Amino acid sequence: MPSPSARFKSVRIYDHPLIQHKLTIMRDQRTEHEQFRQLLNQIAGLMAYDICSNLPVTSHEIETPIARMTGVKLANTTTIVPILRAGLAMMDGLLALFPEAHVGHVGIFRDEKTAKPVTYYAKFPANIAHGPVILVDPMLATGGSAVHAVNLLKEAGCRDIRLVCLVAAPEGITALHAAHPDLPIHVASVDERLNERFYIVPGLGDAGDRIFGTQ
Ligand code: PRP
Ligand code: URA
Protein backbone atom coordinates (compact mmCIF):
# COMPACT_ATOMS: atom_id res chain seq x y z
CA MET A 1 0.00 0.00 0.00
CA PRO A 2 1.70 3.25 -1.08
CA SER A 3 1.91 6.11 1.43
CA PRO A 4 -0.80 8.77 1.02
CA SER A 5 1.81 11.22 -0.34
CA ALA A 6 2.67 8.75 -3.09
CA ARG A 7 -1.01 8.02 -3.84
CA PHE A 8 -2.02 11.65 -4.24
CA LYS A 9 -0.29 14.03 -6.61
CA SER A 10 0.34 17.57 -5.31
CA VAL A 11 -0.60 16.64 -1.75
CA ARG A 12 1.89 17.53 0.99
CA ILE A 13 1.26 15.65 4.24
CA TYR A 14 2.67 17.17 7.42
CA ASP A 15 3.69 14.10 9.40
CA HIS A 16 5.86 16.15 11.79
CA PRO A 17 5.67 14.68 15.33
CA LEU A 18 4.67 18.01 16.89
CA ILE A 19 1.80 18.47 14.44
CA GLN A 20 0.64 14.86 14.86
CA HIS A 21 0.82 15.20 18.66
CA LYS A 22 -1.41 18.27 18.58
CA LEU A 23 -3.78 16.68 16.05
CA THR A 24 -4.23 13.60 18.26
CA ILE A 25 -5.30 15.82 21.17
CA MET A 26 -7.75 17.60 18.86
CA ARG A 27 -9.26 14.31 17.66
CA ASP A 28 -9.94 13.19 21.25
CA GLN A 29 -13.64 13.79 21.91
CA ARG A 30 -12.84 14.89 25.48
CA THR A 31 -10.90 17.96 24.24
CA GLU A 32 -12.89 21.15 24.92
CA HIS A 33 -13.26 23.96 22.40
CA GLU A 34 -10.78 26.35 24.05
CA GLN A 35 -7.92 23.87 23.66
CA PHE A 36 -9.25 22.70 20.28
CA ARG A 37 -9.06 26.27 18.95
CA GLN A 38 -5.59 26.87 20.38
CA LEU A 39 -4.21 23.69 18.83
CA LEU A 40 -5.80 24.38 15.44
CA ASN A 41 -4.16 27.80 15.30
CA GLN A 42 -0.83 26.38 16.43
CA ILE A 43 -0.91 23.70 13.72
CA ALA A 44 -1.85 26.31 11.09
CA GLY A 45 1.18 28.37 12.14
CA LEU A 46 3.49 25.36 11.94
CA MET A 47 2.20 24.45 8.48
CA ALA A 48 2.42 28.04 7.19
CA TYR A 49 6.21 28.00 7.14
CA ASP A 50 6.29 25.19 4.58
CA ILE A 51 3.24 26.30 2.57
CA CYS A 52 5.18 29.45 1.74
CA SER A 53 8.50 27.82 0.92
CA ASN A 54 8.17 28.55 -2.82
CA LEU A 55 6.54 31.99 -2.73
CA PRO A 56 7.95 34.30 -5.42
CA VAL A 57 10.51 36.85 -4.20
CA THR A 58 12.17 39.92 -5.71
CA SER A 59 15.63 41.37 -5.06
CA HIS A 60 16.00 44.45 -2.85
CA GLU A 61 19.08 46.60 -2.35
CA ILE A 62 19.50 47.57 1.29
CA GLU A 63 22.16 48.89 3.57
CA THR A 64 22.86 47.06 6.82
CA PRO A 65 24.71 48.96 9.59
CA ILE A 66 27.85 47.37 8.11
CA ALA A 67 27.54 47.12 4.33
CA ARG A 68 25.35 47.30 1.22
CA MET A 69 23.73 44.06 0.14
CA THR A 70 21.02 42.59 -2.04
CA GLY A 71 18.30 40.89 -0.07
CA VAL A 72 14.93 39.49 -1.10
CA LYS A 73 11.35 40.29 -0.19
CA LEU A 74 8.09 38.57 -1.06
CA ALA A 75 7.11 39.69 -4.56
CA ASN A 76 3.37 40.09 -3.96
CA THR A 77 0.87 40.50 -1.20
CA THR A 78 -0.56 37.16 -0.10
CA THR A 79 -4.30 36.86 0.49
CA ILE A 80 -5.59 34.38 3.03
CA VAL A 81 -9.16 33.16 2.46
CA PRO A 82 -10.85 31.16 5.24
CA ILE A 83 -13.95 29.13 4.37
CA LEU A 84 -16.49 30.10 7.05
CA ARG A 85 -16.98 29.04 9.69
CA ALA A 86 -14.25 26.60 10.58
CA GLY A 87 -11.47 28.20 8.51
CA LEU A 88 -11.65 31.26 10.77
CA ALA A 89 -10.05 29.25 13.55
CA MET A 90 -6.79 28.88 11.61
CA MET A 91 -6.45 32.60 10.87
CA ASP A 92 -4.56 33.78 13.96
CA GLY A 93 -1.89 31.13 13.38
CA LEU A 94 -1.47 32.12 9.74
CA LEU A 95 -1.65 35.88 10.28
CA ALA A 96 1.07 35.63 12.94
CA LEU A 97 3.44 34.70 10.09
CA PHE A 98 1.75 36.97 7.54
CA PRO A 99 0.76 40.11 9.44
CA GLU A 100 0.65 42.09 6.19
CA ALA A 101 -1.62 39.61 4.35
CA HIS A 102 -4.96 40.65 2.91
CA VAL A 103 -7.97 38.59 3.96
CA GLY A 104 -10.93 37.44 1.85
CA HIS A 105 -13.91 35.40 3.08
CA VAL A 106 -16.07 32.65 1.60
CA GLY A 107 -19.13 31.47 3.51
CA ILE A 108 -20.10 27.90 2.59
CA PHE A 109 -21.98 25.25 4.55
CA ARG A 110 -22.96 21.70 3.61
CA ASP A 111 -26.62 20.90 3.23
CA GLU A 112 -27.25 18.45 6.09
CA LYS A 113 -29.03 15.86 3.92
CA THR A 114 -27.14 16.01 0.63
CA ALA A 115 -23.74 17.31 1.84
CA LYS A 116 -23.79 19.60 -1.19
CA PRO A 117 -22.16 23.03 -0.64
CA VAL A 118 -24.34 26.12 -0.18
CA THR A 119 -22.59 29.48 -0.59
CA TYR A 120 -23.94 32.37 1.47
CA TYR A 121 -21.09 34.90 1.33
CA ALA A 122 -18.03 35.83 -0.73
CA LYS A 123 -15.89 38.95 -0.43
CA PHE A 124 -12.37 39.21 -1.81
CA PRO A 125 -9.79 42.05 -1.80
CA ALA A 126 -9.80 43.99 -5.11
CA ASN A 127 -6.24 42.96 -6.05
CA ILE A 128 -6.53 39.31 -4.97
CA ALA A 129 -5.53 38.00 -8.43
CA HIS A 130 -2.10 39.72 -8.25
CA GLY A 131 -0.64 37.45 -5.59
CA PRO A 132 -0.78 34.02 -4.02
CA VAL A 133 -3.94 32.89 -2.24
CA ILE A 134 -3.96 30.55 0.75
CA LEU A 135 -7.40 28.94 1.02
CA VAL A 136 -8.07 27.68 4.53
CA ASP A 137 -10.47 25.06 5.87
CA PRO A 138 -9.63 22.40 8.48
CA MET A 139 -11.85 19.73 6.88
CA LEU A 140 -11.82 18.31 3.34
CA ALA A 141 -14.57 15.66 3.32
CA THR A 142 -16.48 15.21 0.02
CA GLY A 143 -14.44 18.12 -1.35
CA GLY A 144 -17.59 19.98 -2.42
CA SER A 145 -16.91 23.11 -0.34
CA ALA A 146 -13.27 23.40 -1.40
CA VAL A 147 -14.05 22.79 -5.10
CA HIS A 148 -16.66 25.51 -4.94
CA ALA A 149 -14.36 27.96 -3.14
CA VAL A 150 -11.60 27.38 -5.71
CA ASN A 151 -14.15 27.96 -8.52
CA LEU A 152 -14.98 31.35 -6.97
CA LEU A 153 -11.30 32.27 -6.62
CA LYS A 154 -10.56 31.29 -10.22
CA GLU A 155 -13.56 33.35 -11.40
CA ALA A 156 -11.93 36.28 -9.54
CA GLY A 157 -8.78 35.70 -11.61
CA CYS A 158 -6.61 33.92 -9.02
CA ARG A 159 -3.99 31.57 -10.43
CA ASP A 160 -1.66 30.76 -7.51
CA ILE A 161 -4.03 29.05 -5.06
CA ARG A 162 -2.85 26.76 -2.24
CA LEU A 163 -5.27 24.86 -0.02
CA VAL A 164 -4.41 24.23 3.61
CA CYS A 165 -6.49 21.86 5.68
CA LEU A 166 -6.06 19.75 8.76
CA VAL A 167 -7.78 16.45 7.94
CA ALA A 168 -8.79 15.18 4.50
CA ALA A 169 -10.70 12.15 3.24
CA PRO A 170 -9.33 10.37 0.14
CA GLU A 171 -12.72 11.03 -1.53
CA GLY A 172 -12.28 14.80 -1.08
CA ILE A 173 -8.77 14.79 -2.51
CA THR A 174 -9.96 12.79 -5.52
CA ALA A 175 -12.84 15.24 -6.11
CA LEU A 176 -10.52 18.23 -5.82
CA HIS A 177 -7.98 16.67 -8.18
CA ALA A 178 -10.73 16.00 -10.73
CA ALA A 179 -11.96 19.63 -10.63
CA HIS A 180 -8.63 21.40 -10.10
CA PRO A 181 -5.78 19.02 -11.04
CA ASP A 182 -2.92 21.41 -10.25
CA LEU A 183 -4.10 22.73 -6.90
CA PRO A 184 -1.48 22.09 -4.19
CA ILE A 185 -3.05 20.61 -1.05
CA HIS A 186 -1.31 20.92 2.33
CA VAL A 187 -2.79 18.63 4.95
CA ALA A 188 -1.84 17.24 8.36
CA SER A 189 -3.59 13.89 7.81
CA VAL A 190 -5.30 11.90 5.07
CA ASP A 191 -7.77 9.72 6.96
CA GLU A 192 -9.43 6.44 5.96
CA ARG A 193 -12.76 7.34 4.36
CA LEU A 194 -16.13 9.07 4.67
CA ASN A 195 -18.99 7.49 6.60
CA GLU A 196 -22.62 7.30 5.40
CA ARG A 197 -23.24 10.85 6.70
CA PHE A 198 -20.20 12.16 4.79
CA TYR A 199 -18.12 12.65 7.97
CA ILE A 200 -14.42 11.82 7.91
CA VAL A 201 -13.42 8.55 9.64
CA PRO A 202 -11.75 8.64 12.13
CA GLY A 203 -11.66 12.44 11.68
CA LEU A 204 -12.45 14.70 14.61
CA GLY A 205 -16.20 15.23 14.29
CA ASP A 206 -17.79 18.49 13.18
CA ALA A 207 -14.97 21.02 13.20
CA GLY A 208 -17.23 24.11 13.31
CA ASP A 209 -19.19 22.75 16.28
CA ARG A 210 -16.03 21.80 18.15
CA ILE A 211 -14.43 25.20 17.50
CA PHE A 212 -17.45 27.31 18.39
CA GLY A 213 -19.20 25.04 20.93
CA THR A 214 -22.41 24.85 18.89
CA GLN A 215 -23.14 21.11 19.05
C1 PRP B 1 -17.37 21.82 7.17
C2 PRP B 1 -15.91 22.14 6.94
C3 PRP B 1 -15.83 22.31 5.45
C4 PRP B 1 -16.84 21.31 4.95
C5 PRP B 1 -16.11 20.11 4.41
O1 PRP B 1 -18.15 22.96 7.12
O2 PRP B 1 -15.46 23.25 7.66
O3 PRP B 1 -16.12 23.62 5.02
O4 PRP B 1 -17.66 20.95 6.08
O5 PRP B 1 -17.00 19.22 3.84
P1 PRP B 1 -17.04 18.91 2.30
O6 PRP B 1 -15.64 18.65 1.88
O7 PRP B 1 -17.91 17.69 2.22
O8 PRP B 1 -17.64 20.08 1.58
P2 PRP B 1 -19.73 22.90 7.43
O9 PRP B 1 -20.49 22.56 6.20
O10 PRP B 1 -19.95 22.01 8.61
O11 PRP B 1 -20.07 24.41 7.77
P3 PRP B 1 -19.73 25.27 9.08
O12 PRP B 1 -18.23 25.46 9.09
O13 PRP B 1 -20.46 26.53 8.86
O14 PRP B 1 -20.19 24.49 10.29
N1 URA C 1 -17.09 18.65 8.10
C1 URA C 1 -16.62 18.45 9.36
O1 URA C 1 -16.54 19.40 10.15
N2 URA C 1 -16.22 17.22 9.71
C2 URA C 1 -16.29 16.17 8.86
O2 URA C 1 -15.89 15.06 9.25
C3 URA C 1 -16.80 16.39 7.57
C4 URA C 1 -17.18 17.64 7.22
Tab-separated table of C-alpha atoms and ligand atoms in Angstrom:
chain	number	residue	atom	x	y	z
A	1	MET	CA	0.000	0.000	0.000
A	2	PRO	CA	1.702	3.246	-1.077
A	3	SER	CA	1.905	6.111	1.431
A	4	PRO	CA	-0.803	8.774	1.025
A	5	SER	CA	1.809	11.218	-0.343
A	6	ALA	CA	2.670	8.751	-3.088
A	7	ARG	CA	-1.007	8.017	-3.836
A	8	PHE	CA	-2.023	11.653	-4.237
A	9	LYS	CA	-0.286	14.030	-6.613
A	10	SER	CA	0.344	17.574	-5.309
A	11	VAL	CA	-0.596	16.642	-1.746
A	12	ARG	CA	1.895	17.534	0.989
A	13	ILE	CA	1.258	15.646	4.235
A	14	TYR	CA	2.665	17.167	7.421
A	15	ASP	CA	3.687	14.100	9.396
A	16	HIS	CA	5.865	16.148	11.785
A	17	PRO	CA	5.668	14.681	15.332
A	18	LEU	CA	4.669	18.013	16.885
A	19	ILE	CA	1.796	18.469	14.437
A	20	GLN	CA	0.638	14.861	14.862
A	21	HIS	CA	0.823	15.195	18.665
A	22	LYS	CA	-1.415	18.269	18.582
A	23	LEU	CA	-3.784	16.683	16.052
A	24	THR	CA	-4.228	13.601	18.265
A	25	ILE	CA	-5.301	15.824	21.168
A	26	MET	CA	-7.752	17.596	18.860
A	27	ARG	CA	-9.258	14.312	17.662
A	28	ASP	CA	-9.939	13.187	21.252
A	29	GLN	CA	-13.637	13.795	21.914
A	30	ARG	CA	-12.836	14.891	25.480
A	31	THR	CA	-10.904	17.958	24.239
A	32	GLU	CA	-12.891	21.146	24.923
A	33	HIS	CA	-13.259	23.958	22.402
A	34	GLU	CA	-10.777	26.353	24.046
A	35	GLN	CA	-7.922	23.871	23.662
A	36	PHE	CA	-9.253	22.700	20.280
A	37	ARG	CA	-9.063	26.273	18.945
A	38	GLN	CA	-5.590	26.874	20.376
A	39	LEU	CA	-4.214	23.686	18.829
A	40	LEU	CA	-5.797	24.380	15.436
A	41	ASN	CA	-4.159	27.801	15.305
A	42	GLN	CA	-0.833	26.377	16.432
A	43	ILE	CA	-0.908	23.697	13.717
A	44	ALA	CA	-1.851	26.307	11.089
A	45	GLY	CA	1.177	28.375	12.135
A	46	LEU	CA	3.488	25.356	11.945
A	47	MET	CA	2.199	24.454	8.482
A	48	ALA	CA	2.419	28.038	7.191
A	49	TYR	CA	6.206	28.000	7.137
A	50	ASP	CA	6.286	25.195	4.577
A	51	ILE	CA	3.242	26.299	2.571
A	52	CYS	CA	5.183	29.448	1.737
A	53	SER	CA	8.502	27.820	0.916
A	54	ASN	CA	8.170	28.548	-2.821
A	55	LEU	CA	6.538	31.987	-2.727
A	56	PRO	CA	7.955	34.296	-5.422
A	57	VAL	CA	10.512	36.850	-4.195
A	58	THR	CA	12.168	39.919	-5.706
A	59	SER	CA	15.633	41.374	-5.061
A	60	HIS	CA	15.998	44.445	-2.849
A	61	GLU	CA	19.085	46.596	-2.354
A	62	ILE	CA	19.504	47.567	1.286
A	63	GLU	CA	22.162	48.891	3.571
A	64	THR	CA	22.855	47.059	6.822
A	65	PRO	CA	24.709	48.960	9.592
A	66	ILE	CA	27.853	47.367	8.113
A	67	ALA	CA	27.536	47.121	4.326
A	68	ARG	CA	25.354	47.301	1.221
A	69	MET	CA	23.732	44.060	0.143
A	70	THR	CA	21.020	42.590	-2.039
A	71	GLY	CA	18.304	40.885	-0.070
A	72	VAL	CA	14.931	39.486	-1.103
A	73	LYS	CA	11.353	40.292	-0.186
A	74	LEU	CA	8.094	38.572	-1.061
A	75	ALA	CA	7.112	39.686	-4.561
A	76	ASN	CA	3.370	40.093	-3.960
A	77	THR	CA	0.867	40.502	-1.197
A	78	THR	CA	-0.561	37.164	-0.103
A	79	THR	CA	-4.295	36.857	0.488
A	80	ILE	CA	-5.594	34.375	3.033
A	81	VAL	CA	-9.162	33.163	2.462
A	82	PRO	CA	-10.849	31.163	5.237
A	83	ILE	CA	-13.945	29.126	4.372
A	84	LEU	CA	-16.485	30.101	7.049
A	85	ARG	CA	-16.984	29.044	9.687
A	86	ALA	CA	-14.250	26.598	10.582
A	87	GLY	CA	-11.473	28.198	8.506
A	88	LEU	CA	-11.649	31.258	10.767
A	89	ALA	CA	-10.051	29.253	13.555
A	90	MET	CA	-6.793	28.878	11.611
A	91	MET	CA	-6.447	32.595	10.871
A	92	ASP	CA	-4.560	33.776	13.957
A	93	GLY	CA	-1.894	31.125	13.382
A	94	LEU	CA	-1.467	32.120	9.741
A	95	LEU	CA	-1.647	35.884	10.278
A	96	ALA	CA	1.068	35.633	12.938
A	97	LEU	CA	3.439	34.701	10.091
A	98	PHE	CA	1.755	36.973	7.536
A	99	PRO	CA	0.759	40.114	9.442
A	100	GLU	CA	0.646	42.091	6.190
A	101	ALA	CA	-1.623	39.613	4.346
A	102	HIS	CA	-4.960	40.648	2.910
A	103	VAL	CA	-7.972	38.586	3.957
A	104	GLY	CA	-10.932	37.437	1.852
A	105	HIS	CA	-13.912	35.404	3.076
A	106	VAL	CA	-16.070	32.648	1.598
A	107	GLY	CA	-19.129	31.468	3.512
A	108	ILE	CA	-20.099	27.896	2.592
A	109	PHE	CA	-21.984	25.252	4.548
A	110	ARG	CA	-22.964	21.703	3.608
A	111	ASP	CA	-26.624	20.903	3.227
A	112	GLU	CA	-27.248	18.450	6.088
A	113	LYS	CA	-29.026	15.856	3.920
A	114	THR	CA	-27.145	16.008	0.632
A	115	ALA	CA	-23.737	17.306	1.845
A	116	LYS	CA	-23.791	19.604	-1.194
A	117	PRO	CA	-22.163	23.029	-0.641
A	118	VAL	CA	-24.339	26.115	-0.176
A	119	THR	CA	-22.594	29.481	-0.592
A	120	TYR	CA	-23.940	32.375	1.472
A	121	TYR	CA	-21.092	34.899	1.330
A	122	ALA	CA	-18.028	35.827	-0.733
A	123	LYS	CA	-15.891	38.947	-0.425
A	124	PHE	CA	-12.372	39.214	-1.812
A	125	PRO	CA	-9.792	42.051	-1.799
A	126	ALA	CA	-9.799	43.988	-5.112
A	127	ASN	CA	-6.243	42.963	-6.045
A	128	ILE	CA	-6.534	39.307	-4.973
A	129	ALA	CA	-5.531	38.003	-8.425
A	130	HIS	CA	-2.102	39.725	-8.253
A	131	GLY	CA	-0.638	37.448	-5.591
A	132	PRO	CA	-0.781	34.018	-4.018
A	133	VAL	CA	-3.940	32.892	-2.241
A	134	ILE	CA	-3.957	30.553	0.746
A	135	LEU	CA	-7.399	28.942	1.022
A	136	VAL	CA	-8.067	27.684	4.535
A	137	ASP	CA	-10.470	25.057	5.867
A	138	PRO	CA	-9.629	22.405	8.478
A	139	MET	CA	-11.853	19.728	6.881
A	140	LEU	CA	-11.821	18.306	3.337
A	141	ALA	CA	-14.571	15.658	3.320
A	142	THR	CA	-16.477	15.213	0.019
A	143	GLY	CA	-14.438	18.123	-1.351
A	144	GLY	CA	-17.594	19.985	-2.421
A	145	SER	CA	-16.908	23.108	-0.336
A	146	ALA	CA	-13.274	23.405	-1.402
A	147	VAL	CA	-14.052	22.788	-5.104
A	148	HIS	CA	-16.663	25.510	-4.943
A	149	ALA	CA	-14.362	27.964	-3.145
A	150	VAL	CA	-11.597	27.379	-5.711
A	151	ASN	CA	-14.148	27.961	-8.515
A	152	LEU	CA	-14.978	31.348	-6.971
A	153	LEU	CA	-11.299	32.266	-6.623
A	154	LYS	CA	-10.562	31.293	-10.223
A	155	GLU	CA	-13.556	33.348	-11.397
A	156	ALA	CA	-11.933	36.279	-9.537
A	157	GLY	CA	-8.777	35.701	-11.613
A	158	CYS	CA	-6.606	33.922	-9.024
A	159	ARG	CA	-3.987	31.568	-10.434
A	160	ASP	CA	-1.663	30.760	-7.507
A	161	ILE	CA	-4.031	29.049	-5.056
A	162	ARG	CA	-2.848	26.764	-2.240
A	163	LEU	CA	-5.272	24.859	-0.021
A	164	VAL	CA	-4.409	24.233	3.612
A	165	CYS	CA	-6.494	21.856	5.678
A	166	LEU	CA	-6.063	19.753	8.762
A	167	VAL	CA	-7.782	16.449	7.940
A	168	ALA	CA	-8.787	15.177	4.498
A	169	ALA	CA	-10.695	12.149	3.239
A	170	PRO	CA	-9.330	10.371	0.143
A	171	GLU	CA	-12.723	11.033	-1.527
A	172	GLY	CA	-12.284	14.796	-1.084
A	173	ILE	CA	-8.772	14.788	-2.506
A	174	THR	CA	-9.959	12.790	-5.516
A	175	ALA	CA	-12.843	15.244	-6.112
A	176	LEU	CA	-10.515	18.227	-5.818
A	177	HIS	CA	-7.977	16.672	-8.184
A	178	ALA	CA	-10.732	16.005	-10.727
A	179	ALA	CA	-11.964	19.625	-10.632
A	180	HIS	CA	-8.628	21.403	-10.103
A	181	PRO	CA	-5.778	19.017	-11.044
A	182	ASP	CA	-2.918	21.405	-10.248
A	183	LEU	CA	-4.104	22.732	-6.905
A	184	PRO	CA	-1.478	22.089	-4.187
A	185	ILE	CA	-3.049	20.609	-1.046
A	186	HIS	CA	-1.312	20.924	2.328
A	187	VAL	CA	-2.793	18.628	4.954
A	188	ALA	CA	-1.842	17.237	8.361
A	189	SER	CA	-3.585	13.894	7.812
A	190	VAL	CA	-5.299	11.904	5.074
A	191	ASP	CA	-7.768	9.722	6.961
A	192	GLU	CA	-9.431	6.436	5.964
A	193	ARG	CA	-12.759	7.342	4.357
A	194	LEU	CA	-16.126	9.075	4.671
A	195	ASN	CA	-18.991	7.485	6.600
A	196	GLU	CA	-22.616	7.297	5.396
A	197	ARG	CA	-23.243	10.851	6.696
A	198	PHE	CA	-20.197	12.163	4.795
A	199	TYR	CA	-18.124	12.654	7.966
A	200	ILE	CA	-14.422	11.825	7.911
A	201	VAL	CA	-13.422	8.547	9.642
A	202	PRO	CA	-11.754	8.644	12.130
A	203	GLY	CA	-11.662	12.442	11.684
A	204	LEU	CA	-12.450	14.695	14.611
A	205	GLY	CA	-16.204	15.230	14.285
A	206	ASP	CA	-17.794	18.490	13.183
A	207	ALA	CA	-14.975	21.024	13.204
A	208	GLY	CA	-17.228	24.111	13.308
A	209	ASP	CA	-19.187	22.754	16.275
A	210	ARG	CA	-16.030	21.803	18.155
A	211	ILE	CA	-14.434	25.203	17.505
A	212	PHE	CA	-17.446	27.307	18.385
A	213	GLY	CA	-19.197	25.036	20.925
A	214	THR	CA	-22.405	24.845	18.895
A	215	GLN	CA	-23.136	21.110	19.053
B	1	PRP	C1	-17.374	21.816	7.166
B	1	PRP	C2	-15.910	22.140	6.943
B	1	PRP	C3	-15.832	22.311	5.454
B	1	PRP	C4	-16.835	21.312	4.951
B	1	PRP	C5	-16.112	20.111	4.412
B	1	PRP	O1	-18.150	22.958	7.122
B	1	PRP	O2	-15.458	23.245	7.663
B	1	PRP	O3	-16.124	23.620	5.017
B	1	PRP	O4	-17.657	20.947	6.077
B	1	PRP	O5	-17.004	19.219	3.840
B	1	PRP	P1	-17.041	18.908	2.296
B	1	PRP	O6	-15.637	18.647	1.877
B	1	PRP	O7	-17.912	17.692	2.219
B	1	PRP	O8	-17.636	20.084	1.576
B	1	PRP	P2	-19.726	22.904	7.428
B	1	PRP	O9	-20.492	22.564	6.199
B	1	PRP	O10	-19.952	22.008	8.612
B	1	PRP	O11	-20.074	24.407	7.772
B	1	PRP	P3	-19.729	25.265	9.081
B	1	PRP	O12	-18.234	25.463	9.093
B	1	PRP	O13	-20.464	26.530	8.863
B	1	PRP	O14	-20.192	24.493	10.286
B	2	URA	N1	-17.094	18.651	8.103
B	2	URA	C1	-16.616	18.450	9.355
B	2	URA	O1	-16.538	19.400	10.154
B	2	URA	N2	-16.217	17.216	9.706
B	2	URA	C2	-16.289	16.174	8.862
B	2	URA	O2	-15.893	15.057	9.246
B	2	URA	C3	-16.798	16.393	7.575
B	2	URA	C4	-17.182	17.639	7.220
